[in-house]
Amino acid sequence: MNRPTVGPILGYTTPHHARIFLRGATSTDYPVFAGIRHRKRGEQLWSAGVYSKLNGEYDMSDTLVLDNLDADSPYEYQAGWFNTTHPDHTPETVAKIALEWPETVYTFKTASTERNRVRRYVVGSCRYLRLTLGVPSAPELGDAIFSAIQSLAARQPLDGLLMVGDQVYVDDLNIVAPDRDYPAIAHKYRSAFSQPHIRNLMSGTPTYMILDDHEIEDNWPANQSSADKALYQNALRAYEIYQCSHGPALERLPDGKINRKVSRYWYSFADGDSDWFVTDCRTQRILSGSDKRMLGVEQENALLKWLIQSPAKVKFIVSSVLAFPDLKNHGEDGWKAYSTQRTRILETIRSNKIKNVMFVSGDIHGSLTSQLRHSQDPDFVVHSIVSSPLCNSKMLPYAKADNLILDEPLATNTAGTYKASMISRMISEDNFACLTLQADQLNVDFHDKKGRKIESVTIALR
């Protein structure tokens, strides 16, 4: 067997199952299969392998499922791909072949069913990796911060890695040499996800992703033109293969395999006393008219229902676009342009007295923590945690505190006004956030690209 050309990426992980993405390589002559086997750490015998036949429709990749696992338990696994000389082989028949597995042994831990156990998540966005003539230029710059995250995880194990937008920049050379065809976009994903440090981190940390605009085009869909139809289709095809495929948005079929037919990008998942709702802020927008919205009707209704019904102590809403405060120069791209829908969400939280709601965002190339309060409801407070960028481009500026609108209400209606305020400084450098949920507080620690803690905020839970 051969080492995966991309991956393995450990995706959605529960107490009893784990989804693992990997990619093989094209063979013009023979069928290609991927395989994974696992064992509990400390055991000698490997499980029977799980196999999948790879094909070009999914860029020679698949997400395989490890099932019937024990909760809160460490596991080891091996993963690879191989081709066969018999054209009629199936995943069932290749299971009978004596295979020589790759030497690399990966490790992960299943989720815990204990609700009150400490949970720790790393959040990041906007990871710039430039390609020049198809080759990453100074890739160590875009990969170094993942080494710092891995070092943190070695000291303080992570329950999840949330990558909340702009994992790739399809449009990084949009003026002189835009990537519009599928092979070029897929090559960008393969380059971004196969760098050594991010590869090592994602192989053993449950990784959850959602797209933002640069997975398609800057400020999508506001800047789209009639010539962008093929770009959109190609960009979303690549997104579905490399980001969506190993997450909770895809359902499992009766035979336990992943249904690769994508119906939506937004999703939710639960982990102990924290619930996550990851929104799709890009592909369902209605840009004008009486029902202007960032989230589609079904998605908004699902979000509001989740907010009301979730039993978790802390509810994280991932919005790749900054939820609040508003930016002065975000124009039609930010939530300010969809304020009616945002106010409906905030009013649902306030009127139902929902506690401990945290909006988690990226996008702006600056990191911060803020809070939102209501003029007539002293019990209402929600928080915004922003983590961006993991790696900036020299061509793009970092956000600064004076880019934010803090001297006027975020929204006003008959019930009163919502007003945002900072509870941290603006961080204008490459960084990531580590969220630690324990007892009655959420600690938000921002780390620079070398892993040094540069800002900390403690949010008291109610």
Tab-separated table of C-alpha atoms in Angstrom:
chain	number	residue	atom	x	y	z
A	1	MET	CA	0.000	0.000	0.000
A	2	ASN	CA	1.001	3.601	-0.593
A	3	ARG	CA	0.800	6.551	1.732
A	4	PRO	CA	-2.234	8.798	1.034
A	5	THR	CA	-1.495	11.616	-1.406
A	6	VAL	CA	-3.739	13.842	0.740
A	7	GLY	CA	-4.694	13.017	4.300
A	8	PRO	CA	-5.607	11.174	6.266
A	9	ILE	CA	-7.941	13.824	7.674
A	10	LEU	CA	-9.830	12.840	10.815
A	11	GLY	CA	-13.249	14.436	10.471
A	12	TYR	CA	-16.490	14.122	12.403
A	13	THR	CA	-15.746	12.029	15.496
A	14	THR	CA	-18.312	10.840	18.027
A	15	PRO	CA	-17.986	8.511	21.032
A	16	HIS	CA	-18.532	5.518	18.749
A	17	HIS	CA	-17.490	6.390	15.181
A	18	ALA	CA	-14.930	8.397	13.238
A	19	ARG	CA	-14.833	9.612	9.640
A	20	ILE	CA	-11.443	9.620	7.935
A	21	PHE	CA	-10.749	11.176	4.533
A	22	LEU	CA	-7.869	10.137	2.295
A	23	ARG	CA	-6.860	10.425	-1.320
A	24	GLY	CA	-4.999	7.949	-3.511
A	25	ALA	CA	-3.731	8.500	-7.051
A	26	THR	CA	-5.019	7.923	-10.539
A	27	SER	CA	-4.209	4.668	-12.321
A	28	THR	CA	-5.047	4.365	-16.008
A	29	ASP	CA	-4.650	0.593	-16.007
A	30	TYR	CA	-5.948	-0.828	-12.722
A	31	PRO	CA	-8.694	-0.221	-10.141
A	32	VAL	CA	-7.581	1.832	-7.128
A	33	PHE	CA	-8.698	1.204	-3.544
A	34	ALA	CA	-8.238	2.969	-0.221
A	35	GLY	CA	-7.981	1.117	3.072
A	36	ILE	CA	-7.909	1.822	6.802
A	37	ARG	CA	-7.423	-0.489	9.762
A	38	HIS	CA	-7.419	0.379	13.444
A	39	ARG	CA	-6.879	-0.912	16.949
A	40	LYS	CA	-7.197	0.386	20.465
A	41	ARG	CA	-3.938	1.766	21.731
A	42	GLY	CA	-2.088	-0.939	23.625
A	43	GLU	CA	-3.625	-3.794	21.691
A	44	GLN	CA	-1.568	-5.915	19.296
A	45	LEU	CA	-4.113	-7.084	16.753
A	46	TRP	CA	-5.415	-4.802	14.017
A	47	SER	CA	-9.053	-4.782	12.996
A	48	ALA	CA	-10.199	-6.017	9.636
A	49	GLY	CA	-9.635	-3.326	7.054
A	50	VAL	CA	-12.292	-0.920	5.763
A	51	TYR	CA	-11.964	-0.453	2.000
A	52	SER	CA	-13.339	1.769	-0.722
A	53	LYS	CA	-12.912	1.811	-4.488
A	54	LEU	CA	-11.692	5.243	-5.594
A	55	ASN	CA	-12.723	7.035	-8.768
A	56	GLY	CA	-12.155	10.280	-10.590
A	57	GLU	CA	-15.571	11.715	-9.751
A	58	TYR	CA	-14.255	12.427	-6.256
A	59	ASP	CA	-10.655	13.100	-7.300
A	60	MET	CA	-9.566	9.596	-6.214
A	61	SER	CA	-10.636	10.216	-2.616
A	62	ASP	CA	-13.187	8.942	-0.138
A	63	THR	CA	-14.202	9.183	3.501
A	64	LEU	CA	-14.100	5.848	5.310
A	65	VAL	CA	-15.903	5.181	8.587
A	66	LEU	CA	-14.525	3.429	11.646
A	67	ASP	CA	-17.504	2.153	13.609
A	68	ASN	CA	-18.392	0.495	16.917
A	69	LEU	CA	-15.662	2.324	18.804
A	70	ASP	CA	-15.483	2.796	22.568
A	71	ALA	CA	-16.091	6.264	23.987
A	72	ASP	CA	-13.261	8.458	25.255
A	73	SER	CA	-10.675	5.917	24.105
A	74	PRO	CA	-7.338	6.267	22.274
A	75	TYR	CA	-6.999	4.484	18.939
A	76	GLU	CA	-4.291	3.868	16.375
A	77	TYR	CA	-4.837	3.471	12.649
A	78	GLN	CA	-3.022	2.928	9.387
A	79	ALA	CA	-4.249	4.248	6.059
A	80	GLY	CA	-3.195	3.990	2.450
A	81	TRP	CA	-4.164	3.207	-1.136
A	82	PHE	CA	-3.241	0.543	-3.669
A	83	ASN	CA	-4.171	-0.668	-7.116
A	84	THR	CA	-5.034	-4.174	-8.204
A	85	THR	CA	-4.391	-6.142	-11.368
A	86	HIS	CA	-7.867	-7.641	-11.483
A	87	PRO	CA	-10.502	-5.321	-12.965
A	88	ASP	CA	-13.395	-6.953	-11.108
A	89	HIS	CA	-12.142	-6.440	-7.580
A	90	THR	CA	-14.555	-4.914	-5.051
A	91	PRO	CA	-14.073	-3.576	-1.505
A	92	GLU	CA	-15.196	-7.002	-0.287
A	93	THR	CA	-12.758	-9.011	-2.402
A	94	VAL	CA	-9.709	-6.822	-1.711
A	95	ALA	CA	-10.288	-7.468	2.000
A	96	LYS	CA	-8.995	-10.975	1.360
A	97	ILE	CA	-5.685	-9.754	-0.135
A	98	ALA	CA	-2.593	-9.885	2.072
A	99	LEU	CA	-1.532	-6.242	2.091
A	100	GLU	CA	1.636	-4.569	3.295
A	101	TRP	CA	0.359	-1.523	5.154
A	102	PRO	CA	2.279	1.792	5.298
A	103	GLU	CA	4.512	2.036	8.346
A	104	THR	CA	3.008	5.288	9.638
A	105	VAL	CA	0.671	4.817	12.590
A	106	TYR	CA	-1.761	7.653	13.278
A	107	THR	CA	-3.544	8.222	16.571
A	108	PHE	CA	-6.826	9.769	17.684
A	109	LYS	CA	-9.253	9.678	20.571
A	110	THR	CA	-13.000	9.191	20.429
A	111	ALA	CA	-15.317	11.761	21.984
A	112	SER	CA	-16.374	11.484	25.592
A	113	THR	CA	-19.945	10.969	26.776
A	114	GLU	CA	-19.153	12.804	30.017
A	115	ARG	CA	-20.977	16.127	29.743
A	116	ASN	CA	-18.944	18.074	32.294
A	117	ARG	CA	-15.464	17.088	31.152
A	118	VAL	CA	-13.172	19.931	30.064
A	119	ARG	CA	-13.423	20.528	26.306
A	120	ARG	CA	-10.787	22.303	24.248
A	121	TYR	CA	-11.080	23.518	20.655
A	122	VAL	CA	-8.779	25.420	18.328
A	123	VAL	CA	-10.394	27.891	15.931
A	124	GLY	CA	-8.754	29.457	12.911
A	125	SER	CA	-9.443	30.837	9.449
A	126	CYS	CA	-7.838	32.461	6.423
A	127	ARG	CA	-4.836	30.279	5.659
A	128	TYR	CA	-3.027	31.735	2.635
A	129	LEU	CA	-0.844	29.445	0.535
A	130	ARG	CA	0.346	30.923	-2.736
A	131	LEU	CA	1.113	28.761	-5.725
A	132	THR	CA	3.574	29.899	-8.386
A	133	LEU	CA	3.418	27.894	-11.606
A	134	GLY	CA	1.501	25.258	-9.679
A	135	VAL	CA	4.092	24.930	-6.888
A	136	PRO	CA	3.635	26.318	-3.334
A	137	SER	CA	5.797	29.405	-2.816
A	138	ALA	CA	7.491	29.351	0.605
A	139	PRO	CA	4.968	26.761	1.874
A	140	GLU	CA	6.591	26.713	5.296
A	141	LEU	CA	5.100	30.160	5.937
A	142	GLY	CA	1.558	28.882	5.474
A	143	ASP	CA	2.228	25.655	7.355
A	144	ALA	CA	4.242	26.827	10.369
A	145	ILE	CA	1.293	27.802	12.552
A	146	PHE	CA	-0.051	24.234	12.400
A	147	SER	CA	3.164	23.067	14.036
A	148	ALA	CA	2.408	25.478	16.877
A	149	ILE	CA	-1.134	24.100	17.177
A	150	GLN	CA	0.220	20.555	17.200
A	151	SER	CA	2.626	21.476	20.004
A	152	LEU	CA	-0.262	22.907	22.000
A	153	ALA	CA	-2.303	19.750	21.380
A	154	ALA	CA	0.557	17.614	22.679
A	155	ARG	CA	0.372	19.493	26.002
A	156	GLN	CA	-3.387	20.046	26.113
A	157	PRO	CA	-5.316	17.529	23.969
A	158	LEU	CA	-7.877	19.030	21.595
A	159	ASP	CA	-11.469	17.925	21.124
A	160	GLY	CA	-11.724	19.632	17.769
A	161	LEU	CA	-10.139	21.876	15.163
A	162	LEU	CA	-12.637	24.332	13.691
A	163	MET	CA	-11.489	25.807	10.378
A	164	VAL	CA	-14.091	28.478	9.790
A	165	GLY	CA	-13.405	29.748	6.278
A	166	ASP	CA	-10.858	30.522	3.583
A	167	GLN	CA	-8.965	27.267	4.033
A	168	VAL	CA	-7.787	27.867	0.458
A	169	TYR	CA	-7.642	30.982	-1.703
A	170	VAL	CA	-8.988	29.917	-5.068
A	171	ASP	CA	-8.739	33.566	-6.124
A	172	ASP	CA	-5.235	34.316	-4.832
A	173	LEU	CA	-4.102	35.442	-8.294
A	174	ASN	CA	-7.516	36.615	-9.412
A	175	ILE	CA	-6.242	39.594	-11.394
A	176	VAL	CA	-3.442	38.029	-13.414
A	177	ALA	CA	-4.117	34.283	-13.455
A	178	PRO	CA	-7.426	33.253	-11.851
A	179	ASP	CA	-8.093	29.594	-11.153
A	180	ARG	CA	-11.439	28.753	-12.699
A	181	ASP	CA	-11.234	25.174	-13.921
A	182	TYR	CA	-11.633	22.189	-11.635
A	183	PRO	CA	-8.140	20.641	-12.062
A	184	ALA	CA	-6.457	23.883	-10.993
A	185	ILE	CA	-8.739	24.325	-7.973
A	186	ALA	CA	-8.337	20.690	-6.891
A	187	HIS	CA	-4.555	21.052	-7.202
A	188	LYS	CA	-4.751	24.010	-4.828
A	189	TYR	CA	-6.575	21.880	-2.252
A	190	ARG	CA	-4.107	19.037	-2.627
A	191	SER	CA	-1.213	21.438	-2.097
A	192	ALA	CA	-2.817	23.153	0.896
A	193	PHE	CA	-3.815	20.002	2.759
A	194	SER	CA	-0.683	17.961	2.105
A	195	GLN	CA	1.825	20.287	3.794
A	196	PRO	CA	3.516	18.366	6.628
A	197	HIS	CA	2.326	20.215	9.752
A	198	ILE	CA	-1.325	20.614	8.787
A	199	ARG	CA	-1.310	17.017	7.612
A	200	ASN	CA	0.046	15.795	10.930
A	201	LEU	CA	-2.447	17.893	12.907
A	202	MET	CA	-5.525	16.859	10.936
A	203	SER	CA	-4.635	13.158	11.000
A	204	GLY	CA	-5.294	12.978	14.744
A	205	THR	CA	-7.556	15.923	15.612
A	206	PRO	CA	-11.280	15.916	14.758
A	207	THR	CA	-11.445	18.586	12.070
A	208	TYR	CA	-14.555	20.551	11.091
A	209	MET	CA	-14.647	22.957	8.156
A	210	ILE	CA	-16.939	25.470	6.464
A	211	LEU	CA	-16.336	27.604	3.410
A	212	ASP	CA	-16.145	31.376	3.137
A	213	ASP	CA	-15.784	33.558	0.060
A	214	HIS	CA	-12.225	32.728	-1.040
A	215	GLU	CA	-13.139	29.086	-1.561
A	216	ILE	CA	-14.968	30.618	-4.532
A	217	GLU	CA	-14.200	34.303	-5.131
A	218	ASP	CA	-13.667	37.413	-3.016
A	219	ASN	CA	-16.946	38.728	-1.543
A	220	TRP	CA	-18.974	35.976	-3.188
A	221	PRO	CA	-21.711	36.253	-4.364
A	222	ALA	CA	-21.760	40.067	-4.495
A	223	ASN	CA	-18.963	40.150	-7.089
A	224	GLN	CA	-20.188	37.316	-9.287
A	225	SER	CA	-20.694	37.861	-12.995
A	226	SER	CA	-22.396	35.924	-15.753
A	227	ALA	CA	-19.021	34.347	-16.549
A	228	ASP	CA	-18.714	32.823	-13.057
A	229	LYS	CA	-21.132	29.909	-13.424
A	230	ALA	CA	-18.396	27.389	-14.257
A	231	LEU	CA	-16.133	28.813	-11.529
A	232	TYR	CA	-18.900	28.350	-8.960
A	233	GLN	CA	-19.590	24.759	-9.989
A	234	ASN	CA	-15.904	23.834	-10.025
A	235	ALA	CA	-15.159	25.542	-6.707
A	236	LEU	CA	-18.063	23.848	-4.939
A	237	ARG	CA	-17.167	20.475	-6.398
A	238	ALA	CA	-13.688	20.803	-4.909
A	239	TYR	CA	-15.115	22.086	-1.618
A	240	GLU	CA	-17.468	19.127	-1.354
A	241	ILE	CA	-14.644	16.668	-1.993
A	242	TYR	CA	-12.001	18.122	0.300
A	243	GLN	CA	-13.905	19.913	3.085
A	244	CYS	CA	-17.528	18.828	3.241
A	245	SER	CA	-16.886	15.108	2.694
A	246	HIS	CA	-15.630	14.264	6.197
A	247	GLY	CA	-17.970	16.471	8.211
A	248	PRO	CA	-21.424	16.089	9.772
A	249	ALA	CA	-23.274	17.666	6.816
A	250	LEU	CA	-23.207	14.334	4.960
A	251	GLU	CA	-25.505	11.623	6.251
A	252	ARG	CA	-24.722	7.940	6.564
A	253	LEU	CA	-26.406	5.362	4.376
A	254	PRO	CA	-28.041	2.212	5.786
A	255	ASP	CA	-24.846	0.256	5.025
A	256	GLY	CA	-22.841	2.694	7.180
A	257	LYS	CA	-21.042	4.432	4.323
A	258	ILE	CA	-21.138	8.184	3.725
A	259	ASN	CA	-23.741	9.522	1.301
A	260	ARG	CA	-21.604	11.671	-1.016
A	261	LYS	CA	-24.621	13.465	-2.510
A	262	VAL	CA	-24.525	16.877	-0.855
A	263	SER	CA	-27.824	18.600	-0.083
A	264	ARG	CA	-26.527	21.394	2.180
A	265	TYR	CA	-23.314	22.703	3.703
A	266	TRP	CA	-24.541	23.868	7.127
A	267	TYR	CA	-24.570	21.344	9.958
A	268	SER	CA	-24.579	20.869	13.713
A	269	PHE	CA	-22.867	18.520	16.138
A	270	ALA	CA	-22.806	18.009	19.879
A	271	ASP	CA	-19.874	17.378	22.197
A	272	GLY	CA	-20.618	16.996	25.877
A	273	ASP	CA	-22.095	20.213	27.247
A	274	SER	CA	-21.308	22.191	24.089
A	275	ASP	CA	-23.332	22.270	20.877
A	276	TRP	CA	-22.097	23.658	17.562
A	277	PHE	CA	-24.161	24.997	14.672
A	278	VAL	CA	-21.950	25.709	11.658
A	279	THR	CA	-23.675	28.052	9.225
A	280	ASP	CA	-23.221	28.414	5.477
A	281	CYS	CA	-22.946	32.172	4.978
A	282	ARG	CA	-22.076	32.110	1.278
A	283	THR	CA	-24.151	29.889	-0.975
A	284	GLN	CA	-27.714	30.761	0.111
A	285	ARG	CA	-27.625	34.550	0.121
A	286	ILE	CA	-30.479	36.650	-1.274
A	287	LEU	CA	-28.816	39.952	-2.098
A	288	SER	CA	-31.839	42.206	-2.504
A	289	GLY	CA	-35.599	42.482	-2.167
A	290	SER	CA	-37.978	42.246	0.762
A	291	ASP	CA	-36.513	38.948	1.993
A	292	LYS	CA	-32.848	39.844	1.871
A	293	ARG	CA	-30.945	37.181	3.807
A	294	MET	CA	-27.530	35.614	4.391
A	295	LEU	CA	-28.945	32.244	5.470
A	296	GLY	CA	-31.598	30.380	3.525
A	297	VAL	CA	-35.076	29.896	5.019
A	298	GLU	CA	-34.506	26.242	5.921
A	299	GLN	CA	-31.119	27.013	7.446
A	300	GLU	CA	-32.435	29.911	9.528
A	301	ASN	CA	-35.365	27.855	10.789
A	302	ALA	CA	-33.006	25.007	11.708
A	303	LEU	CA	-30.719	27.432	13.548
A	304	LEU	CA	-33.562	28.977	15.551
A	305	LYS	CA	-34.994	25.558	16.420
A	306	TRP	CA	-31.533	24.388	17.494
A	307	LEU	CA	-31.059	27.464	19.685
A	308	ILE	CA	-34.352	26.872	21.479
A	309	GLN	CA	-34.100	23.099	21.840
A	310	SER	CA	-30.398	22.496	22.483
A	311	PRO	CA	-29.838	21.222	26.044
A	312	ALA	CA	-26.139	22.155	26.003
A	313	LYS	CA	-24.761	24.655	28.473
A	314	VAL	CA	-22.803	26.476	25.750
A	315	LYS	CA	-24.000	27.004	22.184
A	316	PHE	CA	-21.429	27.919	19.549
A	317	ILE	CA	-22.688	29.421	16.278
A	318	VAL	CA	-20.032	29.409	13.580
A	319	SER	CA	-20.517	32.248	11.111
A	320	SER	CA	-17.574	32.510	8.735
A	321	VAL	CA	-18.594	36.151	8.306
A	322	LEU	CA	-18.071	38.345	11.374
A	323	ALA	CA	-21.338	38.310	13.375
A	324	PHE	CA	-20.515	41.498	15.315
A	325	PRO	CA	-19.206	44.163	15.719
A	326	ASP	CA	-19.743	45.452	12.191
A	327	LEU	CA	-16.866	46.681	10.083
A	328	LYS	CA	-16.935	50.181	8.659
A	329	ASN	CA	-15.832	49.032	5.217
A	330	HIS	CA	-17.598	45.682	4.830
A	331	GLY	CA	-20.336	47.117	2.629
A	332	GLU	CA	-22.776	44.533	1.348
A	333	ASP	CA	-20.611	41.571	2.355
A	334	GLY	CA	-21.093	41.563	6.123
A	335	TRP	CA	-24.024	40.908	8.458
A	336	LYS	CA	-24.769	44.637	8.568
A	337	ALA	CA	-26.316	44.309	5.102
A	338	TYR	CA	-28.544	41.479	6.405
A	339	SER	CA	-29.466	43.149	9.679
A	340	THR	CA	-33.140	42.114	9.613
A	341	GLN	CA	-32.210	38.440	9.644
A	342	ARG	CA	-29.477	38.987	12.231
A	343	THR	CA	-31.947	40.801	14.491
A	344	ARG	CA	-34.402	37.894	14.194
A	345	ILE	CA	-31.677	35.563	15.443
A	346	LEU	CA	-30.748	37.896	18.302
A	347	GLU	CA	-34.392	38.384	19.275
A	348	THR	CA	-34.867	34.608	19.392
A	349	ILE	CA	-31.945	34.357	21.807
A	350	ARG	CA	-33.190	37.258	23.927
A	351	SER	CA	-36.925	36.420	24.016
A	352	ASN	CA	-36.220	32.773	24.896
A	353	LYS	CA	-33.637	33.797	27.513
A	354	ILE	CA	-31.020	31.510	25.960
A	355	LYS	CA	-27.745	31.691	27.844
A	356	ASN	CA	-24.113	31.276	26.836
A	357	VAL	CA	-24.374	31.798	23.074
A	358	MET	CA	-21.002	32.312	21.406
A	359	PHE	CA	-20.642	33.423	17.773
A	360	VAL	CA	-17.386	32.115	16.293
A	361	SER	CA	-16.068	33.791	13.144
A	362	GLY	CA	-13.039	34.474	10.958
A	363	ASP	CA	-12.730	36.414	7.694
A	364	ILE	CA	-11.471	39.850	8.746
A	365	HIS	CA	-7.705	39.196	9.174
A	366	GLY	CA	-7.815	40.248	12.776
A	367	SER	CA	-8.848	38.518	16.016
A	368	LEU	CA	-10.893	39.758	18.932
A	369	THR	CA	-13.496	38.954	21.562
A	370	SER	CA	-16.533	41.168	22.066
A	371	GLN	CA	-19.903	41.143	23.762
A	372	LEU	CA	-23.354	42.322	22.748
A	373	ARG	CA	-25.877	43.708	25.228
A	374	HIS	CA	-29.430	45.031	25.045
A	375	SER	CA	-30.553	48.434	26.316
A	376	GLN	CA	-33.748	47.159	27.962
A	377	ASP	CA	-32.763	43.626	28.948
A	378	PRO	CA	-29.901	43.469	31.470
A	379	ASP	CA	-29.934	39.651	31.422
A	380	PHE	CA	-29.123	39.480	27.715
A	381	VAL	CA	-25.521	38.986	26.605
A	382	VAL	CA	-23.960	37.087	23.723
A	383	HIS	CA	-20.312	36.943	22.743
A	384	SER	CA	-18.359	37.077	19.497
A	385	ILE	CA	-15.019	35.282	19.151
A	386	VAL	CA	-13.080	36.032	15.978
A	387	SER	CA	-9.935	34.148	14.933
A	388	SER	CA	-8.196	35.255	11.733
A	389	PRO	CA	-5.786	34.830	9.973
A	390	LEU	CA	-3.793	31.619	10.293
A	391	CYS	CA	-1.463	32.933	7.610
A	392	ASN	CA	-1.880	36.283	5.916
A	393	SER	CA	-0.697	37.392	2.517
A	394	LYS	CA	1.658	40.340	2.320
A	395	MET	CA	-0.822	41.817	-0.158
A	396	LEU	CA	-3.641	41.912	2.407
A	397	PRO	CA	-3.771	44.229	5.445
A	398	TYR	CA	-4.538	43.105	8.979
A	399	ALA	CA	-7.678	44.477	10.587
A	400	LYS	CA	-7.318	47.205	13.205
A	401	ALA	CA	-9.572	48.244	16.058
A	402	ASP	CA	-10.574	51.478	14.334
A	403	ASN	CA	-12.039	49.422	11.470
A	404	LEU	CA	-14.922	48.472	13.794
A	405	ILE	CA	-18.205	50.286	14.403
A	406	LEU	CA	-18.460	50.566	18.183
A	407	ASP	CA	-19.950	54.028	18.709
A	408	GLU	CA	-23.479	53.282	17.455
A	409	PRO	CA	-26.065	50.534	18.012
A	410	LEU	CA	-25.737	47.299	16.096
A	411	ALA	CA	-29.530	47.107	15.745
A	412	THR	CA	-32.598	48.958	17.008
A	413	ASN	CA	-36.217	47.845	17.164
A	414	THR	CA	-39.297	48.457	19.296
A	415	ALA	CA	-37.810	46.354	22.113
A	416	GLY	CA	-34.636	48.457	22.412
A	417	THR	CA	-31.112	48.568	21.016
A	418	TYR	CA	-28.251	46.098	20.728
A	419	LYS	CA	-24.773	47.506	21.306
A	420	ALA	CA	-21.409	45.767	20.944
A	421	SER	CA	-18.256	46.402	22.939
A	422	MET	CA	-14.774	44.934	22.912
A	423	ILE	CA	-13.576	42.734	25.775
A	424	SER	CA	-10.133	42.099	24.229
A	425	ARG	CA	-7.759	44.033	22.075
A	426	MET	CA	-7.693	43.612	18.299
A	427	ILE	CA	-4.912	41.189	17.323
A	428	SER	CA	-3.338	42.224	14.042
A	429	GLU	CA	-0.988	39.341	13.286
A	430	ASP	CA	-1.132	35.660	12.324
A	431	ASN	CA	-2.786	33.761	15.166
A	432	PHE	CA	-5.209	31.078	16.287
A	433	ALA	CA	-7.658	30.861	19.173
A	434	CYS	CA	-7.893	28.084	21.743
A	435	LEU	CA	-11.288	27.815	23.469
A	436	THR	CA	-11.290	25.911	26.767
A	437	LEU	CA	-14.663	25.116	28.288
A	438	GLN	CA	-14.467	24.158	31.940
A	439	ALA	CA	-16.805	24.428	34.918
A	440	ASP	CA	-18.471	27.835	34.747
A	441	GLN	CA	-16.180	29.621	32.338
A	442	LEU	CA	-14.923	29.700	28.771
A	443	ASN	CA	-11.290	30.692	28.394
A	444	VAL	CA	-10.334	32.252	25.065
A	445	ASP	CA	-6.584	32.239	24.495
A	446	PHE	CA	-5.055	33.687	21.328
A	447	HIS	CA	-1.651	32.345	20.251
A	448	ASP	CA	0.770	33.718	17.672
A	449	LYS	CA	2.281	31.675	14.850
A	450	LYS	CA	4.997	30.363	17.191
A	451	GLY	CA	2.413	29.217	19.718
A	452	ARG	CA	3.031	31.962	22.279
A	453	LYS	CA	-0.055	33.158	24.165
A	454	ILE	CA	-0.617	36.801	23.267
A	455	GLU	CA	-4.115	37.580	24.608
A	456	SER	CA	-6.522	35.896	27.015
A	457	VAL	CA	-10.147	36.485	27.930
A	458	THR	CA	-12.299	34.636	30.454
A	459	ILE	CA	-16.038	34.587	29.779
A	460	ALA	CA	-18.157	33.715	32.808
A	461	LEU	CA	-20.936	31.243	32.000
A	462	ARG	CA	-24.440	31.550	33.427
